[in-house]
């Protein structure tokens, strides 16, 4: 069963920004857990503790901070938790995974067969996981493009490193053409007050969202999320010289909340919007 409450686990945080994908941070101690998620794949990462915990069929392998487990949909496993641990689970449906694979790989999605992993050390993947967890847990700071980019990077890494069959990645190099760069910039500046998604921007240049993000960074030197944030902050500065209130400025520049705008502005400039004004 996927509900860890049955084993006296405490749910600390949970977030669901994209369809079919959810992330939860848990805390548990001294328990024997039978884990079974019939309708979702699970990528798990230990945050604190776990050095004496183990999976019942792999007694010699112990956990610890940043260790990763991948539990494919429908698979059951038994775990011995010896001491307090804190961990996060990223849940994603098979449909969401295969939709992503269909857009970004040249292989039949029937070759998507995630491997079972126990306490894997992968600094790149644990780094992506940590960054995704952090941004999801700060909803007032959450920026949809950033969460999309991180999720796509996680799914891409899983499919290229921990799938049962070799998956052939599409090779796209060279960045965006000057014509497409102008099209993208125009689209961004015209829609700063709206919710921008990678899918919307990628469609303009006929690329998948993941490959669009890669080509965008080659051409612009920053990710789409960073570029849009910079453009929004420049627009905020322009509005601060006018009659709009801070709440009106945040709405006019596409921020989900005034506090999100204030946080992003101070992070970028070192001062608050009011101080700048």
Coordinates of C-alpha atoms in Angstrom, one line a residue:
X1 CA 0.0 0.0 0.0
X2 CA 1.2 3.5 -0.8
X3 CA -0.4 5.2 2.3
X4 CA 2.4 5.3 4.8
X5 CA 0.1 6.6 7.5
X6 CA -0.8 2.9 8.2
X7 CA 2.8 2.5 9.5
X8 CA 2.6 5.5 11.8
X9 CA 4.5 7.7 9.3
X10 CA 4.0 11.4 9.7
X11 CA 3.3 13.4 6.5
X12 CA 5.4 16.7 6.8
X13 CA 4.6 18.3 3.4
X14 CA 3.0 17.5 0.1
X15 CA 2.7 19.2 -3.3
X16 CA 1.1 18.5 -6.6
X17 CA 1.9 21.1 -9.3
X18 CA 1.7 18.9 -12.4
X19 CA -0.9 16.3 -13.5
X20 CA 0.0 12.7 -12.5
X21 CA 2.9 13.9 -10.3
X22 CA 3.1 14.4 -6.6
X23 CA 5.9 14.8 -4.0
X24 CA 5.6 14.2 -0.3
X25 CA 8.0 14.5 2.6
X26 CA 7.6 11.8 5.4
X27 CA 9.0 11.0 8.8
X28 CA 9.0 7.6 10.4
X29 CA 10.8 5.6 13.1
X30 CA 11.0 2.0 14.3
X31 CA 8.7 0.3 11.8
X32 CA 8.3 -2.6 9.4
X33 CA 6.8 -1.3 6.3
X34 CA 5.3 -3.2 3.4
X35 CA 5.3 -0.8 0.5
X36 CA 3.1 -1.3 -2.5
X37 CA 1.9 1.4 -4.9
X38 CA -0.4 -0.2 -7.5
X39 CA -1.0 2.9 -9.6
X40 CA 2.2 5.0 -9.4
X41 CA 5.9 4.7 -9.7
X42 CA 7.9 6.0 -6.7
X43 CA 11.3 7.6 -6.6
X44 CA 12.4 7.9 -2.9
X45 CA 15.3 9.8 -1.3
X46 CA 16.4 9.7 2.3
X47 CA 17.0 13.2 3.7
X48 CA 18.0 12.3 7.3
X49 CA 19.0 9.1 9.0
X50 CA 18.6 5.6 7.5
X51 CA 22.0 4.3 8.2
X52 CA 20.7 1.2 10.0
X53 CA 17.5 0.7 7.9
X54 CA 17.3 -1.9 5.2
X55 CA 15.1 -3.8 2.8
X56 CA 14.3 -7.3 4.0
X57 CA 15.6 -9.0 0.8
X58 CA 18.8 -6.9 0.8
X59 CA 19.9 -7.0 4.4
X60 CA 23.5 -6.0 3.7
X61 CA 22.5 -2.7 2.0
X62 CA 21.8 0.2 4.3
X63 CA 20.4 3.7 3.7
X64 CA 21.6 7.1 4.6
X65 CA 21.1 10.8 3.4
X66 CA 20.8 11.2 -0.4
X67 CA 20.4 7.5 -1.0
X68 CA 17.8 6.8 -3.7
X69 CA 15.3 4.0 -4.2
X70 CA 13.1 3.4 -7.2
X71 CA 10.0 1.3 -6.7
X72 CA 8.2 0.6 -10.0
X73 CA 4.4 0.7 -10.1
X74 CA 2.8 -2.5 -8.7
X75 CA 6.0 -3.9 -7.0
X76 CA 5.8 -4.8 -3.3
X77 CA 8.8 -4.6 -0.9
X78 CA 9.4 -4.9 2.8
X79 CA 11.5 -2.4 4.7
X80 CA 12.9 -2.5 8.3
X81 CA 13.2 1.0 9.7
X82 CA 15.5 1.1 12.7
X83 CA 15.5 4.6 14.0
X84 CA 14.1 7.9 13.0
X85 CA 14.4 8.7 9.3
X86 CA 13.1 11.6 7.1
X87 CA 12.6 10.9 3.4
X88 CA 10.7 12.2 0.4
X89 CA 8.7 10.3 -2.2
X90 CA 8.2 11.5 -5.8
X91 CA 5.1 9.7 -7.2
X92 CA 4.4 9.7 -10.9
X93 CA 1.9 7.7 -13.0
X94 CA 2.9 5.4 -15.8
X95 CA 0.8 7.5 -18.1
X96 CA 2.8 10.7 -17.2
X97 CA 6.1 8.9 -17.6
X98 CA 5.2 7.4 -21.0
X99 CA 3.8 10.7 -22.3
X100 CA 7.1 12.3 -21.5
X101 CA 9.0 9.4 -23.1
X102 CA 6.9 9.6 -26.3
X103 CA 7.8 13.3 -26.7
X104 CA 11.5 13.0 -26.0
X105 CA 12.7 9.6 -27.2
X106 CA 12.6 7.7 -30.5
X107 CA 11.7 4.3 -28.9
X108 CA 8.3 2.6 -28.5
X109 CA 6.9 3.3 -25.0
X110 CA 6.4 -0.4 -24.5
X111 CA 10.1 -0.4 -23.8
X112 CA 9.6 1.7 -20.7
X113 CA 10.3 -0.7 -17.9
X114 CA 11.7 1.0 -14.8
X115 CA 14.4 -0.9 -12.8
X116 CA 14.1 -1.6 -9.1
X117 CA 16.7 0.4 -7.2
X118 CA 17.7 0.2 -3.5
X119 CA 19.9 2.9 -1.9
X120 CA 21.5 4.0 -5.1
X121 CA 24.1 6.8 -4.9
X122 CA 23.6 9.2 -7.8
X123 CA 24.7 12.8 -6.9
X124 CA 23.2 14.3 -10.1
X125 CA 19.7 12.7 -9.5
X126 CA 19.7 13.4 -5.7
X127 CA 20.7 17.0 -6.5
X128 CA 17.8 17.4 -9.0
X129 CA 15.4 15.7 -6.4
X130 CA 16.5 18.0 -3.6
X131 CA 16.0 21.1 -5.8
X132 CA 12.6 20.0 -6.9
X133 CA 11.5 19.2 -3.3
X134 CA 12.7 22.6 -2.1
X135 CA 10.9 24.6 -4.7
X136 CA 7.7 22.5 -4.3
X137 CA 7.7 23.1 -0.5
X138 CA 7.8 26.9 -0.9
X139 CA 4.5 27.4 -2.8
X140 CA 4.7 31.2 -2.6
X141 CA 8.1 31.0 -4.3
X142 CA 7.2 28.2 -6.7
X143 CA 7.6 29.1 -10.3
X144 CA 5.9 26.8 -12.7
X145 CA 8.6 26.8 -15.4
X146 CA 11.2 25.9 -12.8
X147 CA 9.2 23.0 -11.4
X148 CA 8.5 21.8 -15.0
X149 CA 12.2 22.0 -16.0
X150 CA 13.3 20.1 -12.9
X151 CA 10.7 17.4 -13.2
X152 CA 11.6 16.8 -16.9
X153 CA 15.3 16.6 -15.9
X154 CA 14.4 14.0 -13.3
X155 CA 12.3 11.9 -15.7
X156 CA 14.9 12.2 -18.4
X157 CA 17.7 11.0 -16.0
X158 CA 15.6 8.1 -14.8
X159 CA 14.8 6.9 -18.3
X160 CA 18.3 7.2 -19.6
X161 CA 20.0 5.6 -16.6
X162 CA 17.5 3.3 -14.8
X163 CA 15.2 1.8 -17.4
X164 CA 15.3 -1.9 -18.1
X165 CA 15.8 -1.4 -21.8
X166 CA 18.3 1.0 -23.5
X167 CA 16.4 4.1 -24.5
X168 CA 17.7 6.1 -27.4
X169 CA 17.8 9.8 -26.7
X170 CA 17.1 12.2 -29.5
X171 CA 20.2 14.2 -30.4
X172 CA 19.5 17.9 -31.0
X173 CA 22.4 20.4 -31.0
X174 CA 23.1 23.9 -32.2
X175 CA 20.6 25.9 -30.2
X176 CA 17.7 27.9 -31.7
X177 CA 17.9 29.8 -34.9
X178 CA 17.9 33.7 -34.7
X179 CA 14.4 33.7 -36.2
X180 CA 13.1 31.3 -33.5
X181 CA 14.9 33.3 -30.8
X182 CA 13.1 36.4 -31.8
X183 CA 9.8 34.5 -31.9
X184 CA 10.3 33.1 -28.4
X185 CA 11.3 36.5 -27.0
X186 CA 8.3 38.2 -28.5
X187 CA 6.0 35.5 -27.1
X188 CA 7.5 35.8 -23.6
X189 CA 7.3 39.6 -23.4
X190 CA 3.7 39.6 -24.8
X191 CA 2.6 37.1 -22.1
X192 CA 4.5 38.1 -19.0
X193 CA 1.2 38.7 -17.2
X194 CA 0.0 35.2 -17.9
X195 CA 1.1 31.7 -16.8
X196 CA 3.8 30.5 -19.2
X197 CA 4.6 26.9 -19.7
X198 CA 7.4 25.0 -21.4
X199 CA 4.9 23.2 -23.6
X200 CA 3.5 26.5 -24.9
X201 CA 6.9 27.9 -25.7
X202 CA 8.2 24.6 -27.2
X203 CA 5.2 24.4 -29.5
X204 CA 6.2 27.7 -31.2
X205 CA 9.4 26.1 -32.4
X206 CA 8.1 22.6 -32.8
X207 CA 10.3 21.0 -30.1
X208 CA 9.5 18.8 -27.1
X209 CA 9.5 20.8 -23.8
X210 CA 12.7 19.1 -22.6
X211 CA 14.7 19.6 -25.8
X212 CA 13.3 23.2 -26.1
X213 CA 14.7 23.9 -22.6
X214 CA 18.1 22.6 -23.6
X215 CA 18.2 24.5 -26.9
X216 CA 17.0 27.7 -25.2
X217 CA 19.9 27.6 -22.7
X218 CA 22.4 27.0 -25.5
X219 CA 21.1 30.1 -27.3
X220 CA 20.3 32.4 -24.4
X221 CA 22.8 31.3 -21.8
X222 CA 20.1 30.8 -19.1
X223 CA 17.1 28.5 -18.7
X224 CA 13.6 29.5 -19.8
X225 CA 12.6 29.9 -16.2
X226 CA 15.5 32.2 -15.4
X227 CA 14.9 34.3 -18.6
X228 CA 11.2 34.7 -17.8
X229 CA 12.0 35.6 -14.2
X230 CA 14.5 38.2 -15.3
X231 CA 12.0 39.7 -17.8
X232 CA 9.3 39.8 -15.1
X233 CA 11.6 41.6 -12.7
X234 CA 12.6 44.2 -15.2
X235 CA 8.9 44.8 -15.8
X236 CA 8.4 45.1 -12.1
X237 CA 11.0 47.8 -11.9
X238 CA 9.2 49.7 -14.7
X239 CA 5.9 49.5 -12.8
X240 CA 7.5 50.6 -9.5
X241 CA 7.9 54.0 -11.1
X242 CA 4.2 54.3 -11.7
X243 CA 0.9 54.4 -9.8
X244 CA 0.2 50.7 -9.4
X245 CA 0.2 49.1 -5.9
X246 CA 2.5 46.2 -5.2
X247 CA -0.4 43.7 -5.4
X248 CA -1.4 45.2 -8.8
X249 CA 2.2 45.0 -10.0
X250 CA 2.5 41.3 -9.0
X251 CA -0.6 40.5 -11.0
X252 CA 0.5 42.5 -14.0
X253 CA 3.8 40.7 -14.2
X254 CA 2.7 37.1 -13.8
X255 CA 3.6 36.4 -10.2
X256 CA 1.3 34.1 -8.3
X257 CA 1.3 36.3 -5.2
X258 CA 2.8 39.5 -4.0
X259 CA 5.0 37.7 -1.6
X260 CA 6.5 35.6 -4.4
X261 CA 7.3 38.8 -6.3
X262 CA 8.9 40.3 -3.2
X263 CA 11.0 37.2 -2.6
X264 CA 12.2 37.0 -6.2
X265 CA 12.9 40.7 -6.3
X266 CA 15.0 40.8 -3.2
X267 CA 16.8 37.6 -4.2
X268 CA 17.8 39.3 -7.5
X269 CA 18.6 42.8 -6.3
X270 CA 19.3 42.5 -2.5
X271 CA 16.4 45.0 -1.6
X272 CA 12.7 44.8 -1.4
X273 CA 10.3 46.3 -4.1
X274 CA 9.3 49.0 -1.6
X275 CA 13.0 49.9 -0.9
X276 CA 13.6 50.1 -4.6
X277 CA 10.6 52.3 -5.1

